[in-house]
PDB file of C-alpha atoms in Angstrom:
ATOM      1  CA  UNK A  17     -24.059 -18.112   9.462  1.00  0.00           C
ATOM      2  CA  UNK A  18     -26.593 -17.030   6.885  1.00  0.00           C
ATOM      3  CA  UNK A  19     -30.092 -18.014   7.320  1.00  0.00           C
ATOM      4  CA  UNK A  20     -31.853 -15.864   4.940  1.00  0.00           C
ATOM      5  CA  UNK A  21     -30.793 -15.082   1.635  1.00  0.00           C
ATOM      6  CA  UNK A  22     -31.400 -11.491   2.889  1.00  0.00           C
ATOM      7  CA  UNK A  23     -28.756 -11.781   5.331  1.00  0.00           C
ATOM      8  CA  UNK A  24     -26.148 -12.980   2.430  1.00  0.00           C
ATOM      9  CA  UNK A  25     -27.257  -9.910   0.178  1.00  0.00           C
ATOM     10  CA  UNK A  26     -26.717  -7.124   2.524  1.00  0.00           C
ATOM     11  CA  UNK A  27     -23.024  -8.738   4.062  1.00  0.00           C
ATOM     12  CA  UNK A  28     -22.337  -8.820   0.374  1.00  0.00           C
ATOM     13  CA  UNK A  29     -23.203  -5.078   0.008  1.00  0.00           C
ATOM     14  CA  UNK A  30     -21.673  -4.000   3.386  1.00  0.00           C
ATOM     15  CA  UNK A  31     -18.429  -5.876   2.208  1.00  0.00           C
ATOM     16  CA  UNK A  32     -18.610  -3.944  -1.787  1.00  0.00           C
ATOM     17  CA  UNK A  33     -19.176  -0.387   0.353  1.00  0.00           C
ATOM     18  CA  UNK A  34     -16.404  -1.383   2.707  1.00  0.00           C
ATOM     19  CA  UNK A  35     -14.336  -1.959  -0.258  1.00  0.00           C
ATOM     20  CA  UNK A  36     -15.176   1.104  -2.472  1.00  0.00           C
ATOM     21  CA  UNK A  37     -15.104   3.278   0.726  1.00  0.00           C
ATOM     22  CA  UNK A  38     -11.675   1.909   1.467  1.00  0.00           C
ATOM     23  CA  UNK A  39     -10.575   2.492  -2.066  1.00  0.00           C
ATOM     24  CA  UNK A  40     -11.698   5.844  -2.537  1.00  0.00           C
ATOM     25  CA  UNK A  41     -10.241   7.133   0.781  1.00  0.00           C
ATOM     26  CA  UNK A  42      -7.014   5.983  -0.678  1.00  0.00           C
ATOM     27  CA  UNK A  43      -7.647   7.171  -4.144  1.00  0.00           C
ATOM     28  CA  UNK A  44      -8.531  10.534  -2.447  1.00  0.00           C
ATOM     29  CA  UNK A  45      -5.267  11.031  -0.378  1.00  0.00           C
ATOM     30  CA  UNK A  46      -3.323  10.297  -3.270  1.00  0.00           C
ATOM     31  CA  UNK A  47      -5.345  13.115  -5.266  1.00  0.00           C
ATOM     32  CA  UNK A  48      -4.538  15.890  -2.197  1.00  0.00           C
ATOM     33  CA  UNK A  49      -0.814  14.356  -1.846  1.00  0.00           C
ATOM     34  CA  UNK A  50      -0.235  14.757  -5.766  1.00  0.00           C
ATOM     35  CA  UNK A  51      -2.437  18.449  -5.352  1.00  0.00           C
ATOM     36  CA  UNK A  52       0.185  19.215  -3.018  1.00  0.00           C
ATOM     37  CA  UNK A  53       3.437  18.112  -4.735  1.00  0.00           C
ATOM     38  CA  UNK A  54       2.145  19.854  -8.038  1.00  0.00           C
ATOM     39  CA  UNK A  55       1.733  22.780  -6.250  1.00  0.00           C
ATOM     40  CA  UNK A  56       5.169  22.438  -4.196  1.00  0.00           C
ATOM     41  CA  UNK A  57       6.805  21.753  -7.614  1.00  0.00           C
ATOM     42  CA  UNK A  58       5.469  24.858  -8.956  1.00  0.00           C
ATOM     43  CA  UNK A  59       6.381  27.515  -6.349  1.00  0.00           C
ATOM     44  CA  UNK A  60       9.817  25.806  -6.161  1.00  0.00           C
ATOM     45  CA  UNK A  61      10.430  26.396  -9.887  1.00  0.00           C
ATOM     46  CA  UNK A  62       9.379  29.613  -9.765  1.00  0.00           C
ATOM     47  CA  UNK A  63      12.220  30.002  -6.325  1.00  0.00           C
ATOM     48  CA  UNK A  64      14.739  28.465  -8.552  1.00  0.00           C
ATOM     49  CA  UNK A  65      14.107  30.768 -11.694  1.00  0.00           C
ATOM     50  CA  UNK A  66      13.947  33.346  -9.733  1.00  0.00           C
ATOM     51  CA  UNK A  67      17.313  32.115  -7.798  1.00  0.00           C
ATOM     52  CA  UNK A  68      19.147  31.694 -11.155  1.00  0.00           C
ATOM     53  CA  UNK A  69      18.294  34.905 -12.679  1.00  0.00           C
ATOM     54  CA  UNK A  70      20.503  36.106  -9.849  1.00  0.00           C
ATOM     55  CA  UNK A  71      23.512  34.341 -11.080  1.00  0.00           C
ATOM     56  CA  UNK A  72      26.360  37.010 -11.996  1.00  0.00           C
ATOM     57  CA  UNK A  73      28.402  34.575 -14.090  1.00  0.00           C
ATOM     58  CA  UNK A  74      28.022  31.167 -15.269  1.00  0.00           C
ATOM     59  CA  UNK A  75      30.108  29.722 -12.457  1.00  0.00           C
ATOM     60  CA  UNK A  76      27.835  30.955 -10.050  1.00  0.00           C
ATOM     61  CA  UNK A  77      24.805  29.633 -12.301  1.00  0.00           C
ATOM     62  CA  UNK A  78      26.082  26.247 -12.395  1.00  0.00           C
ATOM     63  CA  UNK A  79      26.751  26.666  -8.605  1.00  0.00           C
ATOM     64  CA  UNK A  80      23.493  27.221  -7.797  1.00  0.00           C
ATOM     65  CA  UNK A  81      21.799  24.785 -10.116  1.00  0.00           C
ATOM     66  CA  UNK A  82      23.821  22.558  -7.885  1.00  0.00           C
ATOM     67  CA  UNK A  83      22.418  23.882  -4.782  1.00  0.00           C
ATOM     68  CA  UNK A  84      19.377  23.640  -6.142  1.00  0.00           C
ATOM     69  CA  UNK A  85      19.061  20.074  -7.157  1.00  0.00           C
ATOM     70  CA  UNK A  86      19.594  17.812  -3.808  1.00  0.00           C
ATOM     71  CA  UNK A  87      15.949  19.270  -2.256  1.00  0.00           C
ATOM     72  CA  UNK A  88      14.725  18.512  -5.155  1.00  0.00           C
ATOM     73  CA  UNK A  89      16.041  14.517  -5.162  1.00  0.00           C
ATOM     74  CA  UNK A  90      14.985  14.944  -1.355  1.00  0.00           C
ATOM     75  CA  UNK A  91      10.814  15.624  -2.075  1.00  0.00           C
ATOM     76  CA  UNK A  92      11.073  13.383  -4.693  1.00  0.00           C
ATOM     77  CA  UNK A  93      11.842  10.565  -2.051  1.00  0.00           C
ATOM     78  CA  UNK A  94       9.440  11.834   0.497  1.00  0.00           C
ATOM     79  CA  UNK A  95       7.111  12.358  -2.201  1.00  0.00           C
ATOM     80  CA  UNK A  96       7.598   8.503  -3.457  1.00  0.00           C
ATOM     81  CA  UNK A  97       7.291   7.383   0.817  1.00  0.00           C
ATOM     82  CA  UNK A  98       4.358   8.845   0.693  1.00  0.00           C
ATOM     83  CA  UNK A  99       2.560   7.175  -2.330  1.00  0.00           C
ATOM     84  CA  UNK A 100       3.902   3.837  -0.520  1.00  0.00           C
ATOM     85  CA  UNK A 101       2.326   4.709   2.759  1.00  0.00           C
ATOM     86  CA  UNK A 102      -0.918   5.273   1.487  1.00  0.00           C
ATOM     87  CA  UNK A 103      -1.063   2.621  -0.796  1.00  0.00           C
ATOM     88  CA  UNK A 104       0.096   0.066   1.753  1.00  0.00           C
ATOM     89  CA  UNK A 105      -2.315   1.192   4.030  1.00  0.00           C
ATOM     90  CA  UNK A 106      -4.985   0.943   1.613  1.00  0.00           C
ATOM     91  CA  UNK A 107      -3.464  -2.859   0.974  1.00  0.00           C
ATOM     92  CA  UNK A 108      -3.062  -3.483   4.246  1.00  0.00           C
ATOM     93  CA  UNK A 109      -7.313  -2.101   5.433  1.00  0.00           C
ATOM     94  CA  UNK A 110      -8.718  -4.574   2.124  1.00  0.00           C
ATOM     95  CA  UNK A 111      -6.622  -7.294   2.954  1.00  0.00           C
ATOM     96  CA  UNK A 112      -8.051  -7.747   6.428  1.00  0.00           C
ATOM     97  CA  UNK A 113     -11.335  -7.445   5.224  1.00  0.00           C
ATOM     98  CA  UNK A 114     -10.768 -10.171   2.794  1.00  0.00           C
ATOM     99  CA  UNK A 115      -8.991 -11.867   5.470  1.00  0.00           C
ATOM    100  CA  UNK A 116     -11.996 -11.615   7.994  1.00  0.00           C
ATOM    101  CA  UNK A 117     -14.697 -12.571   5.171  1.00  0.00           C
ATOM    102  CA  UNK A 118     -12.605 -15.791   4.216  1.00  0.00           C
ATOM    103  CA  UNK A 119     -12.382 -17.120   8.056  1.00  0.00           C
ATOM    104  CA  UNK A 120     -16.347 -16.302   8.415  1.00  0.00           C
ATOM    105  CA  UNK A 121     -17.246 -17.995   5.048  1.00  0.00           C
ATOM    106  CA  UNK A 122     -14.545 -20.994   6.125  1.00  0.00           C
ATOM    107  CA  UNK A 123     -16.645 -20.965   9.278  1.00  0.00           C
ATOM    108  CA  UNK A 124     -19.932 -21.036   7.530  1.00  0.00           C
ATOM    109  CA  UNK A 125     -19.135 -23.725   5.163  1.00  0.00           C
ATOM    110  CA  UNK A 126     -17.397 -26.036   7.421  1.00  0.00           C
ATOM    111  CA  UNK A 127     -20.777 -25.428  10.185  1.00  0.00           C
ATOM    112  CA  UNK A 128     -23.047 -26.974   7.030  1.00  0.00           C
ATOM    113  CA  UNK A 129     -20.729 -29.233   6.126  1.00  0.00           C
ATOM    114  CA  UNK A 130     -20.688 -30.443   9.531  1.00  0.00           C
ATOM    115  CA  UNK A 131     -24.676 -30.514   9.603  1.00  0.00           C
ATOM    116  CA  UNK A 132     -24.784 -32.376   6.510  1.00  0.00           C
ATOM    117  CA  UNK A 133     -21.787 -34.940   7.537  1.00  0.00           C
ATOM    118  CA  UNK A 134     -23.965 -35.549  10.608  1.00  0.00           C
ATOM    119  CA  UNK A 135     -26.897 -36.399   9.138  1.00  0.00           C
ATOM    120  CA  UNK A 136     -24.619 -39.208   6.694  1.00  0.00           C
ATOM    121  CA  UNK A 137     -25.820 -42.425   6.142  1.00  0.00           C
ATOM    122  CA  UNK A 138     -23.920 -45.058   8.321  1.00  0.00           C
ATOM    123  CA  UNK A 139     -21.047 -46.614   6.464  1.00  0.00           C
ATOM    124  CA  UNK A 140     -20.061 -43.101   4.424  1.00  0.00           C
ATOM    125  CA  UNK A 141     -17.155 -42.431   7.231  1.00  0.00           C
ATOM    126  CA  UNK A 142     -14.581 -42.896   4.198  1.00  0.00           C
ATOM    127  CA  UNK A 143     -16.452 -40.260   2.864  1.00  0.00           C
ATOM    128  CA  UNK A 144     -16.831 -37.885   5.542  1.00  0.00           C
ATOM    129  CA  UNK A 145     -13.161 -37.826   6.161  1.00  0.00           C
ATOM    130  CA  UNK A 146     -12.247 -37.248   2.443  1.00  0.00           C
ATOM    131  CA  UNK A 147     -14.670 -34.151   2.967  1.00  0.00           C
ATOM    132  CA  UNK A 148     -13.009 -32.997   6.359  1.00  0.00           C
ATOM    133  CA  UNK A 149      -9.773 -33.362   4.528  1.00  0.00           C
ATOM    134  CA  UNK A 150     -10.382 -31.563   1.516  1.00  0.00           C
ATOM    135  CA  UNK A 151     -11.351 -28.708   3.377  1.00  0.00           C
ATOM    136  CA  UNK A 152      -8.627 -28.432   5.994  1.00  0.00           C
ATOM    137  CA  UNK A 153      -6.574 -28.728   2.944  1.00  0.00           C
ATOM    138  CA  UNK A 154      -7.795 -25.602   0.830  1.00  0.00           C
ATOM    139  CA  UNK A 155      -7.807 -23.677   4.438  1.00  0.00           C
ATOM    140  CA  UNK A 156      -4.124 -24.565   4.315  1.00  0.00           C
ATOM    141  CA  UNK A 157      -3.179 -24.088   0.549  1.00  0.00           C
ATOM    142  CA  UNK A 158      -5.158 -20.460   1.492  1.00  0.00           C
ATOM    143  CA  UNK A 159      -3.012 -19.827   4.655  1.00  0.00           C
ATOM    144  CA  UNK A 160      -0.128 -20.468   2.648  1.00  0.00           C
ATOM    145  CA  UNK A 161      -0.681 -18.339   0.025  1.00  0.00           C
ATOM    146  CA  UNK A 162      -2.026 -15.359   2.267  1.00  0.00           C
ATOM    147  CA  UNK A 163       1.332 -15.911   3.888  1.00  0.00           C
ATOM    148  CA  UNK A 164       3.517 -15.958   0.635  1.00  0.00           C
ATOM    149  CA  UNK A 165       2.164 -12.551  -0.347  1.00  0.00           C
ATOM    150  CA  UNK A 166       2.460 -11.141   2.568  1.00  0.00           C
ATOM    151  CA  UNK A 167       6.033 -11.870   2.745  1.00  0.00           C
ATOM    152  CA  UNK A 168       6.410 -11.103  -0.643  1.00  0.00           C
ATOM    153  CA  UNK A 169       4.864  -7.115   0.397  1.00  0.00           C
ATOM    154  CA  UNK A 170       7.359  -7.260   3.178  1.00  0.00           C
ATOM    155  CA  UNK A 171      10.282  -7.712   0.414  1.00  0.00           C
ATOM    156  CA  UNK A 172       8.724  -5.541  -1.483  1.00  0.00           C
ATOM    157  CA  UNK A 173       8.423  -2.629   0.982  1.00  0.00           C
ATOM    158  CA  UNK A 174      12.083  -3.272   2.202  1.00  0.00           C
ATOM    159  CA  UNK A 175      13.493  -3.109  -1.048  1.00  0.00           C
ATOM    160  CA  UNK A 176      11.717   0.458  -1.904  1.00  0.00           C
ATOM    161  CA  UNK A 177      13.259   1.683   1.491  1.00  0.00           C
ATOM    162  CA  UNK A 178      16.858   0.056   0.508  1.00  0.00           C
ATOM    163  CA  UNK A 179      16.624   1.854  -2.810  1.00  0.00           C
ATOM    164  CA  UNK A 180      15.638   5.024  -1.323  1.00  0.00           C
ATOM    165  CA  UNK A 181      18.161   5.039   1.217  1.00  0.00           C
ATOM    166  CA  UNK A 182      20.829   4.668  -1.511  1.00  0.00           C
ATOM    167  CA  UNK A 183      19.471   7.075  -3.508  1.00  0.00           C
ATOM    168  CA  UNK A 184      19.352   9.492  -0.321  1.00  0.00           C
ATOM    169  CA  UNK A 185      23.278   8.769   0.307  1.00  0.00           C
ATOM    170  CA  UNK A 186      24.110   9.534  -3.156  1.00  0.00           C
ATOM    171  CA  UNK A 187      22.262  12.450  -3.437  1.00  0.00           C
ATOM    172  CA  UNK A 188      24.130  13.532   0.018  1.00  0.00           C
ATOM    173  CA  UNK A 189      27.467  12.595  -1.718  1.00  0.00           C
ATOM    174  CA  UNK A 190      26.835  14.659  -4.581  1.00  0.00           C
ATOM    175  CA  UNK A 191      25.653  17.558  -2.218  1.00  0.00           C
ATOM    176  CA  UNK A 192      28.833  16.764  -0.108  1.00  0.00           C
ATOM    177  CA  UNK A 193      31.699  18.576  -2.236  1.00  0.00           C
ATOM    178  CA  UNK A 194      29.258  21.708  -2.711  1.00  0.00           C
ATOM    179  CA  UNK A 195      29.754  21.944   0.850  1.00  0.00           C
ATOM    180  CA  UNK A 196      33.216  21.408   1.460  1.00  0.00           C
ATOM    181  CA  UNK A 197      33.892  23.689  -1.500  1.00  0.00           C
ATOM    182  CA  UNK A 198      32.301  26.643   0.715  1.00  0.00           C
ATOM    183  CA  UNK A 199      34.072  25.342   3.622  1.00  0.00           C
ATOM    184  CA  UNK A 200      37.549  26.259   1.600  1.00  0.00           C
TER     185      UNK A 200
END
């Protein structure tokens, strides 16, 4: 509980570094993850080029632009895993934070409400239990809704791996009869 208003001040300034700190951490791995790709995506056009320059005849260009497209669909997916990782990481470190500063505030304010139902006049019981109620009920409504959207990320995330997964099998599908073609 807060006793000065100095202690208030400096929780709220630990909790806006924690925040920032968290955010930029995630902002940064996405900068080095999207360094990387550009730089993956660059030296594997220059491979390709390079590999269809070599085509004899357009058959065998076609053939390897075929070739050449499933690794492509392939980083693009782990690419797209990895922007969900970090950014569901990042969710998931904020949202315990908030998490953590909600049950400490819900603590604070139900220790002075306490202190100040204590000290009420004989006769305002009616009162004092509209007051316990109305907070156990916004704890509720807020343990609701914390639940809600986290079930709501969970659908989220498992959709994202559903679609990727499908897009993985058709890409294998399409890279299938390439292979049985050099089977033959």
């Amino acid at each position: 509980m807060f006793t000065k208003p100095e202690d208030f001040a400096k929780s709220s300034i630990n909790s806006a570094l924690f925040f920032a700190n968290t955010t930029f951490d995630g902002i940064e791995r996405l900068a080095l993850l999207n360094l990387a790709a550009a730089r993956s995506v660059f030296e594997g056009a220059m491979s390709n080029v390079t590999a269809l320059l070599g085509a004899k005849d357009v058959q065998a260009f076609v053939s390897i632009q075929k070739e050449l497209a499933s690794p492509s669909i392939e980083k693009g997916m782990e690419y797209s895993r990895n922007v969900i990782a970090i950014a569901g990481e990042t969710k998931d470190k904020l949202a315990k934070e908030v998490e953590a500063k909600v049950a400490e505030n819900a603590a604070t304010v139900s220790g002075l409400v306490e202190k100040a139902l204590a000290s009420a006049p004989a006769g305002s019981e009616v009162a004092v239990a509209a007051v316990k109620t109305a907070i156990k009920s916004a704890n509720e409504a807020y343990e609701g809704l914390n639940k809600a959207a986290k079930q709501a990320a969970e659908v989220a995330e498992a959709s994202v791996a559903a679609a990727t997964s499908a897009t993985m099998k058709a890409a294998n599908v399409v890279a299938a009869p390439k292979a049985s073609k050099k089977a033959a």
